[in-house]
Coordinates of C-alpha atoms and ligand atoms in Angstrom, one line a residue:
X1 CA 0.5 37.3 -16.1
X2 CA 2.0 35.2 -13.4
X3 CA 2.8 36.3 -9.9
X4 CA 6.0 34.6 -8.9
X5 CA 6.9 32.6 -5.8
X6 CA 6.4 34.2 -2.4
X7 CA 4.5 37.1 -3.8
X8 CA 1.9 37.2 -1.1
X9 CA 3.0 38.3 2.3
X10 CA -0.3 39.5 3.7
X11 CA -3.9 38.4 3.7
X12 CA -4.9 41.3 1.4
X13 CA -6.5 40.1 -1.8
X14 CA -4.3 41.1 -4.8
X15 CA -5.5 43.8 -7.2
X16 CA -4.1 42.1 -10.2
X17 CA -5.8 39.2 -12.0
X18 CA -4.4 35.9 -10.5
X19 CA -3.9 32.7 -12.4
X20 CA -6.3 30.7 -10.3
X21 CA -8.7 31.1 -7.5
X22 CA -9.5 28.0 -5.4
X23 CA -12.9 28.1 -3.7
X24 CA -12.6 25.9 -0.6
X25 CA -9.5 25.0 1.3
X26 CA -10.0 21.4 2.4
X27 CA -7.9 18.5 1.2
X28 CA -9.0 19.0 -2.4
X29 CA -8.6 22.7 -2.6
X30 CA -5.3 22.8 -0.7
X31 CA -3.7 20.1 -2.8
X32 CA -4.9 21.8 -6.0
X33 CA -3.4 25.0 -4.7
X34 CA -0.1 23.3 -3.8
X35 CA 0.3 22.0 -7.4
X36 CA -0.5 25.4 -8.8
X37 CA 1.8 27.3 -6.4
X38 CA 4.7 24.9 -7.0
X39 CA 4.2 25.6 -10.8
X40 CA 4.7 29.3 -10.0
X41 CA 1.1 30.1 -10.6
X42 CA -0.4 32.9 -8.7
X43 CA -3.1 31.2 -6.6
X44 CA -5.5 32.4 -4.0
X45 CA -7.5 30.0 -1.8
X46 CA -10.6 31.3 -0.3
X47 CA -11.9 29.2 2.6
X48 CA -14.8 29.6 5.0
X49 CA -13.3 27.2 7.5
X50 CA -16.1 24.6 7.8
X51 CA -14.6 21.3 6.4
X52 CA -16.9 18.3 6.4
X53 CA -14.9 16.2 8.8
X54 CA -14.6 18.9 11.5
X55 CA -16.4 16.9 14.2
X56 CA -13.9 13.9 13.8
X57 CA -11.0 13.4 16.2
X58 CA -8.7 12.0 13.5
X59 CA -8.4 11.4 9.8
X60 CA -8.3 7.6 9.3
X61 CA -7.5 5.4 6.4
X62 CA -4.8 7.7 5.1
X63 CA -1.4 6.1 4.9
X64 CA 1.4 8.0 6.7
X65 CA -1.1 10.3 8.4
X66 CA -3.6 7.9 9.9
X67 CA -5.2 9.5 13.0
X68 CA -4.0 13.0 12.4
X69 CA -6.5 15.5 13.7
X70 CA -8.3 17.1 10.7
X71 CA -7.3 20.6 11.8
X72 CA -3.6 19.7 12.0
X73 CA -3.7 18.2 8.5
X74 CA -5.3 21.4 7.1
X75 CA -2.8 23.6 9.0
X76 CA 0.1 21.7 7.6
X77 CA -1.4 22.0 4.1
X78 CA -1.9 25.7 4.5
X79 CA 1.7 26.1 5.5
X80 CA 2.9 24.1 2.5
X81 CA 0.8 26.2 0.1
X82 CA 2.0 29.4 1.6
X83 CA 5.6 28.3 1.5
X84 CA 5.4 28.3 -2.3
X85 CA 3.7 31.7 -2.5
X86 CA 0.0 30.7 -2.5
X87 CA -2.3 33.0 -0.6
X88 CA -4.9 31.6 1.7
X89 CA -7.8 33.9 2.7
X90 CA -10.4 33.2 5.3
X91 CA -13.7 34.2 3.8
X92 CA -16.8 32.9 2.1
X93 CA -17.5 33.3 -1.6
X94 CA -20.9 34.7 -2.3
X95 CA -20.6 35.0 -6.0
X96 CA -18.4 33.7 -8.8
X97 CA -19.1 35.1 -12.2
X98 CA -17.6 34.7 -15.7
X99 CA -16.3 38.2 -16.6
X100 CA -15.2 40.0 -19.8
X101 CA -12.3 38.1 -21.4
X102 CA -8.9 39.8 -21.5
X103 CA -7.9 41.8 -24.6
X104 CA -6.2 38.7 -25.9
X105 CA -9.3 36.6 -25.4
X106 CA -8.3 34.7 -22.3
X107 CA -11.0 33.8 -19.8
X108 CA -11.7 35.9 -16.7
X109 CA -13.8 35.4 -13.6
X110 CA -14.8 37.7 -10.8
X111 CA -15.2 36.3 -7.3
X112 CA -16.9 38.2 -4.6
X113 CA -16.7 37.4 -0.9
X114 CA -19.6 38.0 1.6
X115 CA -17.6 40.9 3.1
X116 CA -17.6 42.6 -0.3
X117 CA -14.1 42.0 -1.3
X118 CA -13.5 40.9 -4.9
X119 CA -10.8 39.1 -6.8
X120 CA -10.2 38.5 -10.5
X121 CA -8.9 35.2 -11.7
X122 CA -8.1 33.5 -15.0
X123 CA -9.4 30.1 -13.9
X124 CA -11.5 28.7 -11.0
X125 CA -11.1 25.5 -9.0
X126 CA -14.2 24.6 -7.0
X127 CA -13.4 22.6 -4.0
X128 CA -16.3 23.4 -1.6
X129 CA -17.0 19.9 -0.4
X130 CA -20.5 18.6 0.5
X131 CA -23.2 19.1 3.0
X132 CA -24.4 16.0 4.9
X133 CA -28.1 15.9 5.7
X134 CA -29.1 13.5 8.5
X135 CA -32.6 11.9 8.7
X136 CA -34.9 13.9 10.9
X137 CA -34.8 11.9 14.1
X138 CA -34.9 13.8 17.3
X139 CA -31.7 13.5 19.3
X140 CA -29.6 12.2 16.4
X141 CA -27.7 15.3 15.1
X142 CA -26.0 16.2 18.4
X143 CA -24.0 13.0 18.2
X144 CA -22.9 13.4 14.5
X145 CA -19.3 12.5 14.0
X146 CA -18.9 11.0 17.4
X147 CA -21.4 8.3 18.3
X148 CA -23.4 8.8 15.1
X149 CA -21.3 7.7 12.2
X150 CA -21.7 7.1 8.5
X151 CA -18.4 5.7 7.2
X152 CA -17.0 2.3 8.3
X153 CA -13.6 3.2 6.9
X154 CA -13.5 6.6 8.8
X155 CA -14.6 5.5 12.3
X156 CA -15.4 1.8 12.0
X157 CA -12.3 0.6 13.8
X158 CA -12.9 3.0 16.6
X159 CA -16.4 1.6 17.3
X160 CA -15.5 -2.1 16.8
X161 CA -17.3 -4.6 19.1
X162 CA -19.7 -1.9 20.3
X163 CA -23.5 -2.4 20.3
X164 CA -24.2 -0.6 17.0
X165 CA -27.6 0.3 15.6
X166 CA -28.0 0.8 11.8
X167 CA -30.8 3.4 11.0
X168 CA -32.0 2.4 7.6
X169 CA -32.7 5.2 5.1
X170 CA -33.3 3.2 1.9
X171 CA -32.1 0.3 -0.2
X172 CA -28.4 1.2 0.2
X173 CA -28.7 0.7 4.0
X174 CA -28.6 -3.1 3.5
X175 CA -25.1 -3.1 2.2
X176 CA -24.2 -0.4 4.8
X177 CA -25.3 -2.9 7.5
X178 CA -23.1 -5.7 6.1
X179 CA -20.0 -3.3 6.3
X180 CA -20.8 -2.5 10.0
X181 CA -21.4 -6.3 10.7
X182 CA -17.8 -6.8 9.7
X183 CA -16.9 -4.6 12.7
X184 CA -19.3 -5.9 15.5
X185 CA -21.2 -9.0 16.4
X186 CA -23.9 -6.9 18.0
X187 CA -25.7 -5.1 15.2
X188 CA -29.4 -4.1 15.2
X189 CA -31.0 -2.9 12.0
X190 CA -33.9 -0.4 12.4
X191 CA -35.9 -0.7 9.2
X192 CA -37.7 2.6 9.7
X193 CA -40.4 1.7 7.1
X194 CA -37.9 0.6 4.4
X195 CA -38.4 -2.6 2.5
X196 CA -36.4 -5.6 3.7
X197 CA -38.4 -8.7 2.5
X198 CA -35.9 -10.9 0.7
X199 CA -33.0 -9.7 2.8
X200 CA -34.3 -11.0 6.2
X201 CA -32.8 -14.5 5.8
X202 CA -29.4 -13.0 4.9
X203 CA -29.5 -10.8 7.9
X204 CA -30.6 -13.7 10.1
X205 CA -27.6 -15.8 8.8
X206 CA -25.3 -13.0 10.0
X207 CA -27.0 -12.6 13.4
X208 CA -28.2 -9.1 12.5
X209 CA -31.3 -8.3 14.6
X210 CA -34.1 -6.5 12.8
X211 CA -36.5 -4.0 14.4
X212 CA -39.5 -2.9 12.3
X213 CA -41.1 -0.8 15.1
X214 CA -40.7 2.8 14.1
X215 CA -38.0 4.9 15.9
X216 CA -39.3 7.7 18.1
X217 CA -35.9 9.3 19.1
X218 CA -32.3 8.8 20.1
X219 CA -31.8 8.6 23.8
X220 CA -29.0 10.6 25.4
X221 CA -27.9 10.2 29.1
X222 CA -27.3 13.1 31.4
X223 CA -23.6 12.9 30.8
X224 CA -24.2 13.4 27.1
X225 CA -23.5 9.8 26.0
X226 CA -25.7 8.2 23.4
X227 CA -27.4 5.2 25.2
X228 CA -30.1 3.9 22.9
X229 CA -33.0 4.2 20.6
X230 CA -36.5 4.8 21.9
X231 CA -39.2 3.1 19.8
X232 CA -42.8 4.3 19.3
X233 CA -44.0 1.3 21.4
X234 CA -42.1 2.6 24.4
X235 CA -39.2 0.1 24.3
X236 CA -35.7 1.4 24.4
X237 CA -33.0 -0.6 22.5
X238 CA -29.7 0.0 24.2
X239 CA -27.0 1.1 21.7
X240 CA -23.7 3.1 22.1
X241 CA -23.3 3.8 18.4
X242 CA -25.6 4.5 15.5
X243 CA -24.6 4.2 11.9
X244 CA -26.6 6.1 9.3
X245 CA -26.2 7.2 5.7
X246 CA -26.6 10.9 5.1
X247 CA -28.0 12.6 2.0
X248 CA -25.1 14.4 0.4
X249 CA -25.3 17.6 -1.5
X250 CA -22.4 19.5 -3.1
X251 CA -21.9 22.9 -1.5
X252 CA -22.9 25.3 -4.3
X253 CA -24.1 28.4 -2.4
X254 CA -22.5 31.4 -4.1
X255 CA -21.6 29.5 -7.3
X256 CA -25.0 29.8 -9.0
X257 CA -23.7 32.3 -11.7
X258 CA -21.2 29.7 -13.0
X259 CA -24.2 27.5 -14.0
X260 CA -22.3 24.3 -13.3
X261 CA -24.3 21.2 -14.4
X262 CA -25.5 19.1 -11.5
X263 CA -26.3 15.3 -11.3
X264 CA -28.7 13.5 -8.9
X265 CA -27.8 10.3 -7.1
X266 CA -30.4 7.5 -7.2
X267 CA -33.0 7.1 -4.5
X268 CA -32.7 10.7 -3.3
X269 CA -29.3 10.1 -1.9
X270 CA -27.9 13.5 -3.0
X271 CA -26.7 15.7 -5.8
X272 CA -23.3 16.7 -7.0
X273 CA -21.5 18.8 -9.6
X274 CA -20.9 16.9 -12.8
X275 CA -17.3 16.6 -13.9
X276 CA -15.1 15.0 -16.5
X277 CA -11.5 14.1 -16.9
X278 CA -9.2 15.8 -14.3
X279 CA -12.1 17.6 -12.7
X280 CA -13.0 19.6 -15.8
X281 CA -16.6 20.8 -16.0
X282 CA -18.9 21.8 -18.9
X283 CA -18.1 25.5 -18.0
X284 CA -14.9 26.6 -19.7
X285 CA -12.3 27.6 -17.2
X286 CA -13.9 25.9 -14.2
X287 CA -12.6 22.7 -12.5
X288 CA -14.1 20.9 -9.6
X289 CA -12.4 18.4 -7.1
X290 CA -13.1 16.5 -4.0
X291 CA -16.5 15.9 -2.4
X292 CA -18.1 18.8 -4.4
X293 CA -18.1 16.4 -7.4
X294 CA -17.2 12.9 -5.9
X295 CA -19.5 12.5 -2.9
X296 CA -17.8 9.3 -1.8
X297 CA -14.2 10.6 -1.9
X298 CA -12.3 10.4 1.4
X299 CA -9.5 12.7 2.3
X300 CA -6.9 10.9 0.2
X301 CA -9.1 10.7 -2.9
X302 CA -10.1 14.3 -2.5
X303 CA -6.5 15.5 -2.2
X304 CA -5.5 13.4 -5.2
X305 CA -8.4 14.8 -7.2
X306 CA -7.4 18.3 -6.2
X307 CA -3.8 17.7 -7.3
X308 CA -4.9 16.3 -10.7
X309 CA -7.2 19.3 -11.3
X310 CA -4.5 21.7 -10.3
X311 CA -2.0 20.1 -12.6
X312 CA -4.5 20.1 -15.5
X313 CA -5.4 23.7 -14.8
X314 CA -1.7 24.6 -15.0
X315 CA -1.3 22.7 -18.2
X316 CA -4.3 24.6 -19.8
X317 CA -2.8 27.9 -18.7
X318 CA 0.6 26.9 -20.1
X319 CA -1.1 26.5 -23.5
X320 CA -3.0 29.8 -23.1
X321 CA 0.2 31.6 -22.2
X322 CA 1.9 30.2 -25.3
X323 CA -1.0 31.1 -27.5
X324 CA -1.0 34.7 -26.2
X325 CA 2.8 34.9 -26.6
X326 CA 2.6 33.7 -30.2
X327 CA -0.2 36.2 -31.0
X328 CA 1.8 39.0 -29.5
X329 CA 4.9 37.9 -31.4
X330 CA 3.0 37.9 -34.7
X331 CA 1.5 41.3 -33.9
X332 CA 5.1 42.5 -33.3
X333 CA 6.2 41.1 -36.7
X334 CA 3.3 42.7 -38.6
X335 CA 3.4 46.0 -36.8
Ligands
FAD1 C1 -17.7 13.0 10.5 C2 -16.8 12.7 9.4 C3 -15.6 12.0 9.5 C4 -14.8 11.7 8.5 N1 -13.7 11.0 8.7 C5 -12.9 10.7 7.6 C6 -11.7 9.9 7.8 O1 -11.4 9.5 9.0 N2 -10.9 9.7 6.8 C7 -11.2 10.2 5.5 O2 -10.4 9.9 4.6 N3 -12.3 10.9 5.3 C8 -13.1 11.2 6.3 N4 -14.3 11.9 6.1 C9 -14.5 12.4 4.8 C10 -13.8 13.8 4.6 O3 -14.5 14.7 5.4 C11 -13.9 14.2 3.1 O4 -13.3 13.2 2.3 C12 -13.1 15.5 2.9 O5 -13.4 16.5 3.8 C13 -13.3 16.0 1.5 O6 -12.4 17.1 1.3 P1 -12.9 18.4 0.4 O7 -11.7 19.2 0.3 O8 -13.6 17.9 -0.8 O9 -14.0 19.1 1.3 P2 -14.0 19.8 2.7 O10 -12.9 19.1 3.6 O11 -15.4 19.7 3.3 O12 -13.5 21.2 2.4 C14 -14.3 22.1 1.8 C15 -14.0 23.5 2.2 O13 -14.6 24.5 1.4 C16 -15.1 25.5 2.2 N5 -16.2 26.2 1.5 C17 -17.4 25.7 1.1 N6 -18.1 26.6 0.5 C18 -17.4 27.7 0.4 C19 -17.6 29.1 -0.1 N7 -18.7 29.4 -0.7 N8 -16.6 30.0 0.1 C20 -15.4 29.6 0.7 N9 -15.2 28.4 1.2 C21 -16.1 27.5 1.1 C22 -15.5 24.9 3.5 O14 -15.5 25.8 4.6 C23 -14.4 23.8 3.7 O15 -13.3 24.3 4.4 C24 -15.2 12.2 7.2 C25 -16.4 12.8 7.0 C26 -17.2 13.1 8.1 C27 -18.5 13.8 7.8

């Protein structure tokens, strides 16, 4: 059963089974919902309001919208989804469970929110994003998304020509350093116990200074600005910006009952929900899009993945609707 356009005029969860529930209302979830709502699917987005890029001042690297504050982009997206009849609910999903199929054999899911509300849906799009885990260095976390950055494409231009320090976390940090070297002539690489043997000459050729002395903590001035890195030998290396790769983990709290297959990244870099074509998963009726499955996706790629998953979900429902209609017609003939 489909609920038609502009069906939702309040934030109340509908009693009827909806075509799709989208868990997570960031770029991926909202674009998935937009495709579904524009296809006249009844769609409910449940979003806990903690998108990954919340600390950032602007979304960069996104043509036509470069520099837009993340909250403005999300508000525009919500308005667009609502304008086609989609419902956006603020809340956190604490359980998503496969339920008894409908009498005609179609899939059903029950979604429960932390406040106890429940919703039934025919299909699920998971778009919960990811959790960044910083290395455990005192003083680092308070600067995350401002003076502590991970992504040269998100904030690189904004920190160009600054004295930048790269805090190594593993083998991938070598390439990370070369990307930040593209943005500044003043780059210091803090090895933090990671192996660099055959890379030293390459770094020397690019004027990247190497510091092997362990890092004690990040130094913050009284006015709150990041000013440097204190080493265990007592020296402070002045820096205004630190670049560091995070470990990235798909946000799966509350989704355990779906039993979505997970995959590890190499070198302990993180873990994500495994997906196939158009965000399909090994669990029938469940799609995944954005950072929850593609840990490297930026806003544009996450939105695109959400749109593709939403379109594919709609296509699968169109087939299911037709199968059900045909079965009903045959029952009518033989009755
Ligand atoms: C500091 C920083 C700056 C960045 N800057 C840029 C940039 O300039 N340009 C760019 O392209 N990319 C940038 N990114 C990357 C960008 O954040 C991601 O590409 C984007 O957020 C991924 O979108 P998403 O929809 O997959 O996840 P998110 O945007 O993280 O959205 C996921 C949503 O799901 C919700 N959620 C999670 N679990 C539940 C649950 N159980 N129940 C209900 N809701 C739930 C969350 O509250 C959240 O709102 C940046 C990242 C960081 C960390």
